[in-house]
mmCIF file of C-alpha atoms in Angstrom:
data_model
loop_
_atom_site.group_PDB
_atom_site.id
_atom_site.type_symbol
_atom_site.label_atom_id
_atom_site.label_comp_id
_atom_site.label_asym_id
_atom_site.label_seq_id
_atom_site.Cartn_x
_atom_site.Cartn_y
_atom_site.Cartn_z
ATOM 1 C CA MET M 1 -0.026 0.014 -0.018
ATOM 2 C CA SER M 2 1.197 3.498 -0.750
ATOM 3 C CA VAL M 3 -0.184 7.095 -1.375
ATOM 4 C CA GLU M 4 1.137 9.078 -4.145
ATOM 5 C CA LYS M 5 0.699 12.924 -4.257
ATOM 6 C CA ILE M 6 1.005 14.955 -7.479
ATOM 7 C CA ASN M 7 0.055 18.410 -8.619
ATOM 8 C CA PHE M 8 -3.414 18.842 -10.158
ATOM 9 C CA GLY M 9 -3.338 22.453 -11.030
ATOM 10 C CA LYS M 10 -4.526 25.686 -9.407
ATOM 11 C CA THR M 11 -7.901 27.132 -8.556
ATOM 12 C CA SER M 12 -9.086 30.354 -10.055
ATOM 13 C CA ALA M 13 -8.055 31.987 -6.598
ATOM 14 C CA GLY M 14 -4.598 30.617 -7.163
ATOM 15 C CA GLU M 15 -4.643 27.814 -4.606
ATOM 16 C CA GLU M 16 -2.384 24.821 -5.346
ATOM 17 C CA VAL M 17 -4.510 21.599 -5.684
ATOM 18 C CA SER M 18 -2.968 18.150 -5.191
ATOM 19 C CA MET M 19 -4.130 14.639 -6.383
ATOM 20 C CA TYR M 20 -3.645 11.708 -4.003
ATOM 21 C CA THR M 21 -3.630 8.186 -5.392
ATOM 22 C CA LEU M 22 -4.240 5.063 -3.238
ATOM 23 C CA GLU M 23 -3.492 1.608 -4.789
ATOM 24 C CA ASN M 24 -4.047 -1.874 -3.256
ATOM 25 C CA LYS M 25 -2.235 -5.143 -3.972
ATOM 26 C CA ASN M 26 -4.792 -6.044 -6.723
ATOM 27 C CA GLY M 27 -3.907 -2.909 -8.753
ATOM 28 C CA MET M 28 -7.161 -1.214 -7.949
ATOM 29 C CA LYS M 29 -6.641 2.584 -7.753
ATOM 30 C CA ALA M 30 -8.547 5.476 -6.270
ATOM 31 C CA GLN M 31 -7.647 9.167 -6.860
ATOM 32 C CA PHE M 32 -8.876 12.228 -4.901
ATOM 33 C CA ILE M 33 -8.178 15.945 -4.824
ATOM 34 C CA ASP M 34 -7.922 18.250 -1.867
ATOM 35 C CA TYR M 35 -10.073 20.726 -3.664
ATOM 36 C CA GLY M 36 -13.521 19.581 -2.577
ATOM 37 C CA ALA M 37 -12.314 16.201 -1.285
ATOM 38 C CA ASN M 38 -13.606 14.963 -4.780
ATOM 39 C CA LEU M 39 -13.160 11.437 -5.913
ATOM 40 C CA VAL M 40 -11.738 11.898 -9.407
ATOM 41 C CA SER M 41 -11.071 8.320 -10.522
ATOM 42 C CA LEU M 42 -11.580 4.794 -9.464
ATOM 43 C CA PHE M 43 -9.784 2.103 -11.440
ATOM 44 C CA VAL M 44 -11.340 -1.372 -10.862
ATOM 45 C CA PRO M 45 -10.476 -4.796 -12.485
ATOM 46 C CA ASP M 46 -13.177 -6.533 -14.781
ATOM 47 C CA LYS M 47 -13.763 -10.211 -15.056
ATOM 48 C CA ASP M 48 -10.495 -10.564 -16.987
ATOM 49 C CA GLY M 49 -8.451 -8.392 -14.609
ATOM 50 C CA LYS M 50 -8.359 -5.395 -16.982
ATOM 51 C CA LEU M 51 -8.590 -2.025 -15.164
ATOM 52 C CA ALA M 52 -11.148 0.759 -16.069
ATOM 53 C CA ASP M 53 -12.024 3.967 -14.348
ATOM 54 C CA VAL M 54 -15.645 3.528 -13.189
ATOM 55 C CA VAL M 55 -16.670 6.967 -12.002
ATOM 56 C CA LEU M 56 -17.470 10.026 -13.961
ATOM 57 C CA GLY M 57 -15.169 13.080 -13.468
ATOM 58 C CA PHE M 58 -12.973 15.746 -14.947
ATOM 59 C CA ASP M 59 -9.276 16.200 -15.926
ATOM 60 C CA ASN M 60 -8.830 19.587 -14.490
ATOM 61 C CA VAL M 61 -9.624 21.907 -11.549
ATOM 62 C CA ALA M 62 -11.578 24.494 -13.600
ATOM 63 C CA ALA M 63 -14.329 21.865 -14.368
ATOM 64 C CA TYR M 64 -14.536 20.971 -10.652
ATOM 65 C CA GLU M 65 -15.072 24.667 -9.778
ATOM 66 C CA VAL M 66 -18.248 24.411 -11.859
ATOM 67 C CA ASN M 67 -19.419 20.751 -11.544
ATOM 68 C CA GLY M 68 -23.085 21.389 -11.665
ATOM 69 C CA CYS M 69 -23.708 17.648 -11.625
ATOM 70 C CA PHE M 70 -21.663 17.041 -8.408
ATOM 71 C CA PHE M 71 -19.271 14.362 -10.088
ATOM 72 C CA GLY M 72 -17.284 12.607 -7.352
ATOM 73 C CA SER M 73 -18.434 15.219 -4.767
ATOM 74 C CA PHE M 74 -18.290 15.273 -0.928
ATOM 75 C CA ILE M 75 -21.680 16.801 -0.039
ATOM 76 C CA GLY M 76 -22.470 18.858 3.095
ATOM 77 C CA ARG M 77 -23.517 20.236 5.471
ATOM 78 C CA HIS M 78 -26.701 18.819 4.421
ATOM 79 C CA GLY M 79 -27.031 16.460 1.439
ATOM 80 C CA ASN M 80 -30.205 16.309 -0.613
ATOM 81 C CA ARG M 81 -33.240 18.689 -0.184
ATOM 82 C CA ILE M 82 -34.674 20.709 2.582
ATOM 83 C CA GLY M 83 -38.112 22.036 1.921
ATOM 84 C CA ASP M 84 -38.705 25.784 1.538
ATOM 85 C CA ALA M 85 -34.977 26.195 2.332
ATOM 86 C CA LYS M 86 -35.372 26.691 6.058
ATOM 87 C CA PHE M 87 -35.613 24.851 9.384
ATOM 88 C CA GLU M 88 -36.275 25.714 12.953
ATOM 89 C CA LEU M 89 -33.798 24.787 15.708
ATOM 90 C CA ASN M 90 -33.945 25.678 19.388
ATOM 91 C CA GLY M 91 -36.617 28.361 18.534
ATOM 92 C CA THR M 92 -34.573 30.109 15.822
ATOM 93 C CA THR M 93 -35.572 29.764 12.114
ATOM 94 C CA TYR M 94 -32.604 29.363 9.770
ATOM 95 C CA GLU M 95 -32.981 30.533 6.221
ATOM 96 C CA LEU M 96 -30.920 28.621 3.628
ATOM 97 C CA GLU M 97 -30.036 29.252 -0.087
ATOM 98 C CA LYS M 98 -33.005 28.624 -2.363
ATOM 99 C CA ASN M 99 -30.972 26.804 -5.030
ATOM 100 C CA ASP M 100 -33.506 24.264 -6.143
ATOM 101 C CA GLY M 101 -36.608 26.248 -6.938
ATOM 102 C CA LYS M 102 -37.920 27.400 -3.571
ATOM 103 C CA ASN M 103 -35.846 24.635 -1.832
ATOM 104 C CA ASN M 104 -32.309 23.957 -0.643
ATOM 105 C CA LEU M 105 -30.207 21.371 -2.350
ATOM 106 C CA HIS M 106 -27.033 19.787 -1.136
ATOM 107 C CA GLY M 107 -26.238 22.550 1.484
ATOM 108 C CA GLY M 108 -25.673 25.653 -0.513
ATOM 109 C CA THR M 109 -22.804 28.005 -1.357
ATOM 110 C CA PRO M 110 -19.924 27.409 -0.791
ATOM 111 C CA GLY M 111 -20.510 23.628 -1.511
ATOM 112 C CA TYR M 112 -18.321 21.236 0.424
ATOM 113 C CA ASN M 113 -17.102 19.991 -2.867
ATOM 114 C CA LYS M 114 -15.759 23.478 -3.827
ATOM 115 C CA VAL M 115 -13.483 24.490 -0.936
ATOM 116 C CA MET M 116 -10.020 23.442 0.022
ATOM 117 C CA TYR M 117 -9.167 20.803 2.567
ATOM 118 C CA GLN M 118 -6.160 19.797 4.585
ATOM 119 C CA ALA M 119 -4.920 16.527 3.689
ATOM 120 C CA GLU M 120 -3.332 13.803 5.896
ATOM 121 C CA THR M 121 -2.161 10.492 4.424
ATOM 122 C CA GLY M 122 -2.094 7.134 6.127
ATOM 123 C CA GLU M 123 -0.644 3.848 4.833
ATOM 124 C CA ASN M 124 -3.699 3.086 2.618
ATOM 125 C CA SER M 125 -5.851 6.258 3.305
ATOM 126 C CA VAL M 126 -6.199 10.001 2.988
ATOM 127 C CA THR M 127 -8.127 12.192 5.228
ATOM 128 C CA PHE M 128 -9.567 15.600 4.154
ATOM 129 C CA SER M 129 -10.533 18.021 6.953
ATOM 130 C CA ARG M 130 -11.522 21.612 7.552
ATOM 131 C CA VAL M 131 -13.722 23.849 9.690
ATOM 132 C CA SER M 132 -16.944 24.882 8.282
ATOM 133 C CA PRO M 133 -17.484 28.190 10.046
ATOM 134 C CA ASP M 134 -20.589 29.293 11.937
ATOM 135 C CA MET M 135 -23.343 30.218 9.698
ATOM 136 C CA GLU M 136 -21.580 28.934 6.428
ATOM 137 C CA GLN M 137 -24.401 28.069 4.018
ATOM 138 C CA GLY M 138 -26.695 29.376 6.705
ATOM 139 C CA TYR M 139 -26.120 26.564 9.222
ATOM 140 C CA PRO M 140 -25.194 27.253 12.985
ATOM 141 C CA GLY M 141 -22.027 26.098 14.577
ATOM 142 C CA ASN M 142 -18.359 25.832 13.802
ATOM 143 C CA LEU M 143 -18.368 22.287 12.314
ATOM 144 C CA GLU M 144 -15.036 20.346 12.379
ATOM 145 C CA ILE M 145 -15.600 17.901 9.398
ATOM 146 C CA SER M 146 -13.565 15.220 7.841
ATOM 147 C CA VAL M 147 -13.855 12.382 5.388
ATOM 148 C CA THR M 148 -11.250 9.650 5.389
ATOM 149 C CA TYR M 149 -11.022 7.564 2.211
ATOM 150 C CA THR M 150 -9.459 4.106 2.659
ATOM 151 C CA LEU M 151 -8.690 1.482 -0.104
ATOM 152 C CA THR M 152 -8.465 -1.940 1.323
ATOM 153 C CA ASP M 153 -7.077 -5.033 -0.252
ATOM 154 C CA ASP M 154 -10.576 -6.552 -0.457
ATOM 155 C CA ASN M 155 -11.335 -4.046 -3.035
ATOM 156 C CA GLU M 156 -13.376 -1.768 -0.698
ATOM 157 C CA LEU M 157 -13.394 1.976 -1.018
ATOM 158 C CA LYS M 158 -14.310 2.959 2.575
ATOM 159 C CA LEU M 159 -15.647 6.406 3.518
ATOM 160 C CA ASP M 160 -15.359 7.394 7.124
ATOM 161 C CA TYR M 161 -17.159 10.598 7.947
ATOM 162 C CA LYS M 162 -16.524 12.616 11.272
ATOM 163 C CA ALA M 163 -17.892 15.845 12.552
ATOM 164 C CA LYS M 164 -18.209 17.970 15.740
ATOM 165 C CA SER M 165 -19.858 21.349 16.239
ATOM 166 C CA ASP M 166 -19.819 23.969 18.914
ATOM 167 C CA LYS M 167 -23.557 24.636 18.525
ATOM 168 C CA ASP M 168 -26.552 22.332 17.705
ATOM 169 C CA THR M 169 -26.595 22.037 13.969
ATOM 170 C CA LEU M 170 -27.456 19.692 11.132
ATOM 171 C CA CYS M 171 -25.124 17.005 9.707
ATOM 172 C CA ASN M 172 -26.108 14.948 6.731
ATOM 173 C CA VAL M 173 -23.071 14.231 4.653
ATOM 174 C CA THR M 174 -22.843 12.008 1.632
ATOM 175 C CA ASN M 175 -20.888 11.085 -1.521
ATOM 176 C CA HIS M 176 -22.271 11.921 -4.973
ATOM 177 C CA SER M 177 -20.080 9.815 -7.128
ATOM 178 C CA TYR M 178 -21.622 8.569 -10.440
ATOM 179 C CA PHE M 179 -20.703 4.951 -11.234
ATOM 180 C CA ASN M 180 -20.692 3.272 -14.676
ATOM 181 C CA LEU M 181 -19.321 -0.241 -14.344
ATOM 182 C CA LYS M 182 -18.449 -0.435 -18.052
ATOM 183 C CA GLY M 183 -16.081 2.562 -17.503
ATOM 184 C CA HIS M 184 -16.669 6.241 -17.043
ATOM 185 C CA ASN M 185 -16.969 6.744 -20.862
ATOM 186 C CA GLY M 186 -19.145 3.496 -21.154
ATOM 187 C CA GLY M 187 -22.367 5.358 -22.043
ATOM 188 C CA ASP M 188 -25.832 4.498 -20.797
ATOM 189 C CA ILE M 189 -26.286 2.732 -17.312
ATOM 190 C CA THR M 190 -29.853 1.469 -17.845
ATOM 191 C CA ASP M 191 -28.431 -1.950 -18.476
ATOM 192 C CA HIS M 192 -26.913 -2.111 -14.939
ATOM 193 C CA GLU M 193 -28.812 -4.479 -12.720
ATOM 194 C CA VAL M 194 -29.609 -3.125 -9.182
ATOM 195 C CA TRP M 195 -30.729 -4.642 -5.938
ATOM 196 C CA ILE M 196 -31.722 -2.472 -3.032
ATOM 197 C CA GLN M 197 -32.771 -3.691 0.513
ATOM 198 C CA ALA M 198 -35.753 -1.516 0.994
ATOM 199 C CA ASN M 199 -39.445 -2.130 1.409
ATOM 200 C CA GLY M 200 -40.348 1.587 0.935
ATOM 201 C CA PHE M 201 -39.304 4.913 -0.411
ATOM 202 C CA THR M 202 -40.204 8.443 0.693
ATOM 203 C CA GLU M 203 -43.200 9.978 -0.992
ATOM 204 C CA THR M 204 -42.518 13.463 -2.351
ATOM 205 C CA THR M 205 -44.307 16.565 -3.483
ATOM 206 C CA ASP M 206 -43.997 17.767 -7.126
ATOM 207 C CA ASP M 207 -40.770 19.402 -6.402
ATOM 208 C CA LEU M 208 -39.293 16.366 -4.782
ATOM 209 C CA ILE M 209 -39.548 17.296 -1.027
ATOM 210 C CA PRO M 210 -40.548 14.233 1.153
ATOM 211 C CA THR M 211 -44.110 14.576 2.788
ATOM 212 C CA GLY M 212 -43.359 12.247 5.578
ATOM 213 C CA LYS M 213 -45.120 9.263 4.037
ATOM 214 C CA ILE M 214 -43.277 6.027 3.228
ATOM 215 C CA ILE M 215 -44.761 4.299 0.143
ATOM 216 C CA ASP M 216 -44.512 0.352 -0.004
ATOM 217 C CA VAL M 217 -42.510 -0.595 -3.143
ATOM 218 C CA THR M 218 -44.541 -3.731 -3.581
ATOM 219 C CA GLY M 219 -46.048 -3.719 -7.116
ATOM 220 C CA THR M 220 -44.332 -0.580 -8.160
ATOM 221 C CA PRO M 221 -41.522 0.291 -10.401
ATOM 222 C CA MET M 222 -39.521 1.262 -7.192
ATOM 223 C CA ASP M 223 -39.275 -2.349 -6.055
ATOM 224 C CA PHE M 224 -35.553 -3.467 -6.302
ATOM 225 C CA ARG M 225 -35.755 -6.198 -3.681
ATOM 226 C CA THR M 226 -35.274 -8.588 -6.654
ATOM 227 C CA LYS M 227 -32.299 -7.403 -8.736
ATOM 228 C CA LYS M 228 -33.405 -5.997 -12.045
ATOM 229 C CA ALA M 229 -32.078 -3.778 -14.774
ATOM 230 C CA ILE M 230 -32.301 0.048 -14.011
ATOM 231 C CA GLY M 231 -33.978 0.349 -17.447
ATOM 232 C CA LYS M 232 -36.783 -2.230 -16.887
ATOM 233 C CA ASP M 233 -39.175 0.185 -15.308
ATOM 234 C CA ILE M 234 -37.525 3.614 -15.536
ATOM 235 C CA GLY M 235 -39.917 4.624 -18.223
ATOM 236 C CA ALA M 236 -43.018 3.319 -16.651
ATOM 237 C CA ASP M 237 -46.237 5.512 -16.334
ATOM 238 C CA TYR M 238 -45.745 6.135 -12.584
ATOM 239 C CA GLU M 239 -45.962 9.626 -11.196
ATOM 240 C CA PRO M 240 -42.896 9.597 -8.823
ATOM 241 C CA LEU M 241 -40.774 8.499 -11.860
ATOM 242 C CA ILE M 242 -42.367 11.109 -14.117
ATOM 243 C CA LEU M 243 -41.859 13.879 -11.594
ATOM 244 C CA ALA M 244 -38.144 13.040 -11.245
ATOM 245 C CA GLY M 245 -37.329 12.211 -14.892
ATOM 246 C CA GLY M 246 -36.357 8.751 -13.732
ATOM 247 C CA TYR M 247 -35.038 7.415 -10.528
ATOM 248 C CA ASP M 248 -34.028 10.178 -8.036
ATOM 249 C CA HIS M 249 -35.621 8.834 -4.870
ATOM 250 C CA ASN M 250 -34.647 8.021 -1.267
ATOM 251 C CA PHE M 251 -35.141 4.493 -0.297
ATOM 252 C CA ALA M 252 -35.968 3.728 3.363
ATOM 253 C CA LEU M 253 -33.513 1.024 3.807
ATOM 254 C CA ASP M 254 -34.551 -2.286 5.544
ATOM 255 C CA LYS M 255 -31.656 -2.459 8.080
ATOM 256 C CA LYS M 256 -31.462 -5.001 10.866
ATOM 257 C CA THR M 257 -29.231 -2.802 13.143
ATOM 258 C CA LYS M 258 -27.682 0.675 13.405
ATOM 259 C CA GLY M 259 -24.390 -0.674 12.245
ATOM 260 C CA VAL M 260 -22.891 -0.855 8.862
ATOM 261 C CA GLU M 261 -24.765 -3.333 6.687
ATOM 262 C CA LYS M 262 -25.002 -4.237 2.986
ATOM 263 C CA VAL M 263 -27.930 -2.355 1.491
ATOM 264 C CA ALA M 264 -27.571 -2.451 -2.256
ATOM 265 C CA GLU M 265 -25.741 -4.041 -5.132
ATOM 266 C CA VAL M 266 -25.234 -3.141 -8.755
ATOM 267 C CA SER M 267 -23.791 -5.313 -11.476
ATOM 268 C CA GLU M 268 -22.944 -5.043 -15.252
ATOM 269 C CA SER M 269 -22.723 -8.234 -17.375
ATOM 270 C CA THR M 270 -20.230 -7.262 -20.073
ATOM 271 C CA SER M 271 -17.434 -6.203 -17.656
ATOM 272 C CA GLY M 272 -18.511 -8.704 -14.997
ATOM 273 C CA ARG M 273 -18.037 -5.896 -12.262
ATOM 274 C CA THR M 274 -20.204 -5.860 -9.224
ATOM 275 C CA MET M 275 -20.397 -3.172 -6.621
ATOM 276 C CA GLU M 276 -21.860 -3.546 -3.176
ATOM 277 C CA VAL M 277 -23.001 -0.728 -1.013
ATOM 278 C CA TYR M 278 -22.676 -0.735 2.825
ATOM 279 C CA THR M 279 -23.931 1.983 5.293
ATOM 280 C CA ASP M 280 -24.962 2.682 8.820
ATOM 281 C CA LEU M 281 -27.411 5.382 7.624
ATOM 282 C CA PRO M 282 -31.167 4.906 7.384
ATOM 283 C CA GLY M 283 -31.534 6.099 3.707
ATOM 284 C CA MET M 284 -30.089 6.014 0.223
ATOM 285 C CA GLN M 285 -30.836 8.026 -2.721
ATOM 286 C CA LEU M 286 -30.736 6.211 -6.049
ATOM 287 C CA TYR M 287 -30.067 8.698 -8.809
ATOM 288 C CA THR M 288 -29.831 7.714 -12.442
ATOM 289 C CA GLY M 289 -28.143 10.849 -13.870
ATOM 290 C CA ASN M 290 -31.420 12.330 -15.244
ATOM 291 C CA PHE M 291 -30.242 15.905 -15.470
ATOM 292 C CA ILE M 292 -26.754 15.326 -16.985
ATOM 293 C CA VAL M 293 -26.480 17.443 -20.179
ATOM 294 C CA LYS M 294 -23.378 17.142 -22.202
ATOM 295 C CA GLU M 295 -20.656 17.465 -19.755
ATOM 296 C CA GLU M 296 -17.073 17.251 -21.046
ATOM 297 C CA GLY M 297 -15.386 14.619 -18.833
ATOM 298 C CA LYS M 298 -12.117 12.785 -18.480
ATOM 299 C CA GLU M 299 -10.058 11.865 -21.553
ATOM 300 C CA GLY M 300 -12.436 13.828 -23.841
ATOM 301 C CA ALA M 301 -15.524 11.809 -22.914
ATOM 302 C CA GLU M 302 -18.887 13.425 -23.318
ATOM 303 C CA TYR M 303 -21.286 12.596 -20.408
ATOM 304 C CA THR M 304 -25.147 12.760 -21.144
ATOM 305 C CA LYS M 305 -28.274 11.702 -19.527
ATOM 306 C CA ARG M 306 -28.072 8.390 -17.649
ATOM 307 C CA ASN M 307 -24.441 7.863 -18.208
ATOM 308 C CA GLY M 308 -23.833 7.237 -14.378
ATOM 309 C CA VAL M 309 -25.761 6.079 -11.276
ATOM 310 C CA CYS M 310 -25.462 7.364 -7.748
ATOM 311 C CA PHE M 311 -25.980 5.577 -4.480
ATOM 312 C CA GLU M 312 -26.039 8.411 -1.870
ATOM 313 C CA THR M 313 -26.191 7.035 1.646
ATOM 314 C CA GLN M 314 -27.930 9.503 3.925
ATOM 315 C CA TYR M 315 -30.474 10.639 6.552
ATOM 316 C CA PHE M 316 -33.825 11.073 4.824
ATOM 317 C CA PRO M 317 -34.090 14.340 2.925
ATOM 318 C CA ASN M 318 -36.011 17.149 4.866
ATOM 319 C CA SER M 319 -35.788 15.002 7.962
ATOM 320 C CA ILE M 320 -35.193 18.053 10.100
ATOM 321 C CA ASN M 321 -38.746 19.228 9.174
ATOM 322 C CA ILE M 322 -40.499 15.828 9.544
ATOM 323 C CA PRO M 323 -40.572 14.606 13.214
ATOM 324 C CA SER M 324 -41.382 11.103 12.097
ATOM 325 C CA PHE M 325 -38.008 10.711 10.310
ATOM 326 C CA GLU M 326 -34.770 9.879 12.069
ATOM 327 C CA SER M 327 -33.102 13.300 12.818
ATOM 328 C CA CYS M 328 -29.843 14.506 11.214
ATOM 329 C CA LEU M 329 -29.589 17.060 14.318
ATOM 330 C CA LEU M 330 -25.995 17.068 15.642
ATOM 331 C CA LYS M 331 -25.894 18.307 19.225
ATOM 332 C CA ALA M 332 -23.209 20.733 20.389
ATOM 333 C CA GLY M 333 -20.109 18.865 21.638
ATOM 334 C CA ASP M 334 -21.278 15.401 20.228
ATOM 335 C CA THR M 335 -19.238 13.637 17.631
ATOM 336 C CA PHE M 336 -20.960 12.429 14.464
ATOM 337 C CA THR M 337 -19.466 9.462 12.668
ATOM 338 C CA SER M 338 -20.643 7.387 9.788
ATOM 339 C CA THR M 339 -19.274 4.806 7.351
ATOM 340 C CA THR M 340 -20.067 4.022 3.770
ATOM 341 C CA ILE M 341 -18.367 1.291 1.739
ATOM 342 C CA TYR M 342 -18.260 0.728 -2.069
ATOM 343 C CA LYS M 343 -17.033 -2.858 -2.359
ATOM 344 C CA PHE M 344 -16.015 -4.307 -5.866
ATOM 345 C CA CYS M 345 -16.370 -8.059 -6.533
#
C-alpha cells in the first residue's frame, strides 16, 4: 500500500491543488483531490483483470469549480433537499439558499465540494478535513468536518465521516459519485442491474420534497428487492418516476441494526463488475443521472443523461422538518461518525 501525491493544477483563486492516489495489492486505484475532497477516478478490474475507471469526473480543476452535476463530490453540510430552504432549531428559524426552486439542495454555497481541505495520508488512506465556520451556508455552529477515504485489499473503498460542532446544527453528509461499471465513458447505465434492501421509499411533493409518508414498493417500479435492470421500469407511467425524470428517490433501507450493513448491489454483465454498497445510515438516494446534459469529462468523454448512477447514503431528505423521520440533528459537543463502503467483486 502506498499514497502518491502529485500536482493537479490551481484554482481560479490561485490555490495549489494536489491529487492523492491510493493503490491496493490487486492494482485497484482511487484518486482524490484536496479541492472539494472530490473522488476523481476509481480504477477497478473487470472479469479478466483489466482495469477501467468507473466514476465520472474531470481532468482539471476549472471543471470541478463548476461541476453542476456534483461528479465525485463530498456533499455537506446537508445532502439532498430541505423544503422551503429553512428549518427551525432551538426556537430560531434558519434561512438557507434557495438553489433548487424554493428549496435547498446539497447545502448551498460554498459547496463542500468546492472548498480546500487539509490532507493527511495514512498507509492506505487519505483524510480531508476543514472547519466549516458558523453560519456557512446558513447553518449554525463551527463544524469540524473530515472524510477519510481508505482503499483496502478486499477492493473496498471505505468512506469514514467525522464531525463535531460547537452549536446544535445539522449534519447529513454524503458522496455523490456517479458509477458506470463499463467505464466512465461507457455510456448508458440502464443495463446495470440493481438490488436495494428497501421495502419503501419516501413520497414527495411535485418538487421532490418528502411529505413524511413512506410508500410500499410492492407492485411498483420502485421495487428493487429482486435484482433488475435500471431500464426495466424507468420509463413506466408512474408519477414518482415522471416527476423526477427517472430514479431520483430516497429509499427507506430495511436494516437490521444501526451498524454498517450491505444495503445495495449493482452489476454490469459485459465487464463482470459488481459493486456492493454498505452503510450505517437509514436512507439511500438512487439517482440515475437524469439531469446530465453534455458534460465534457475525463479523456475527452462526453457525459449525457443516464451515463452514471449514484448511491447516496444519507438521512432522509428534509428530515429536520419531519418529526417522524430519524433526525440529522448534531448536538453541540457530540461527535458524528458514519461509514459508507463501496466494495467491488
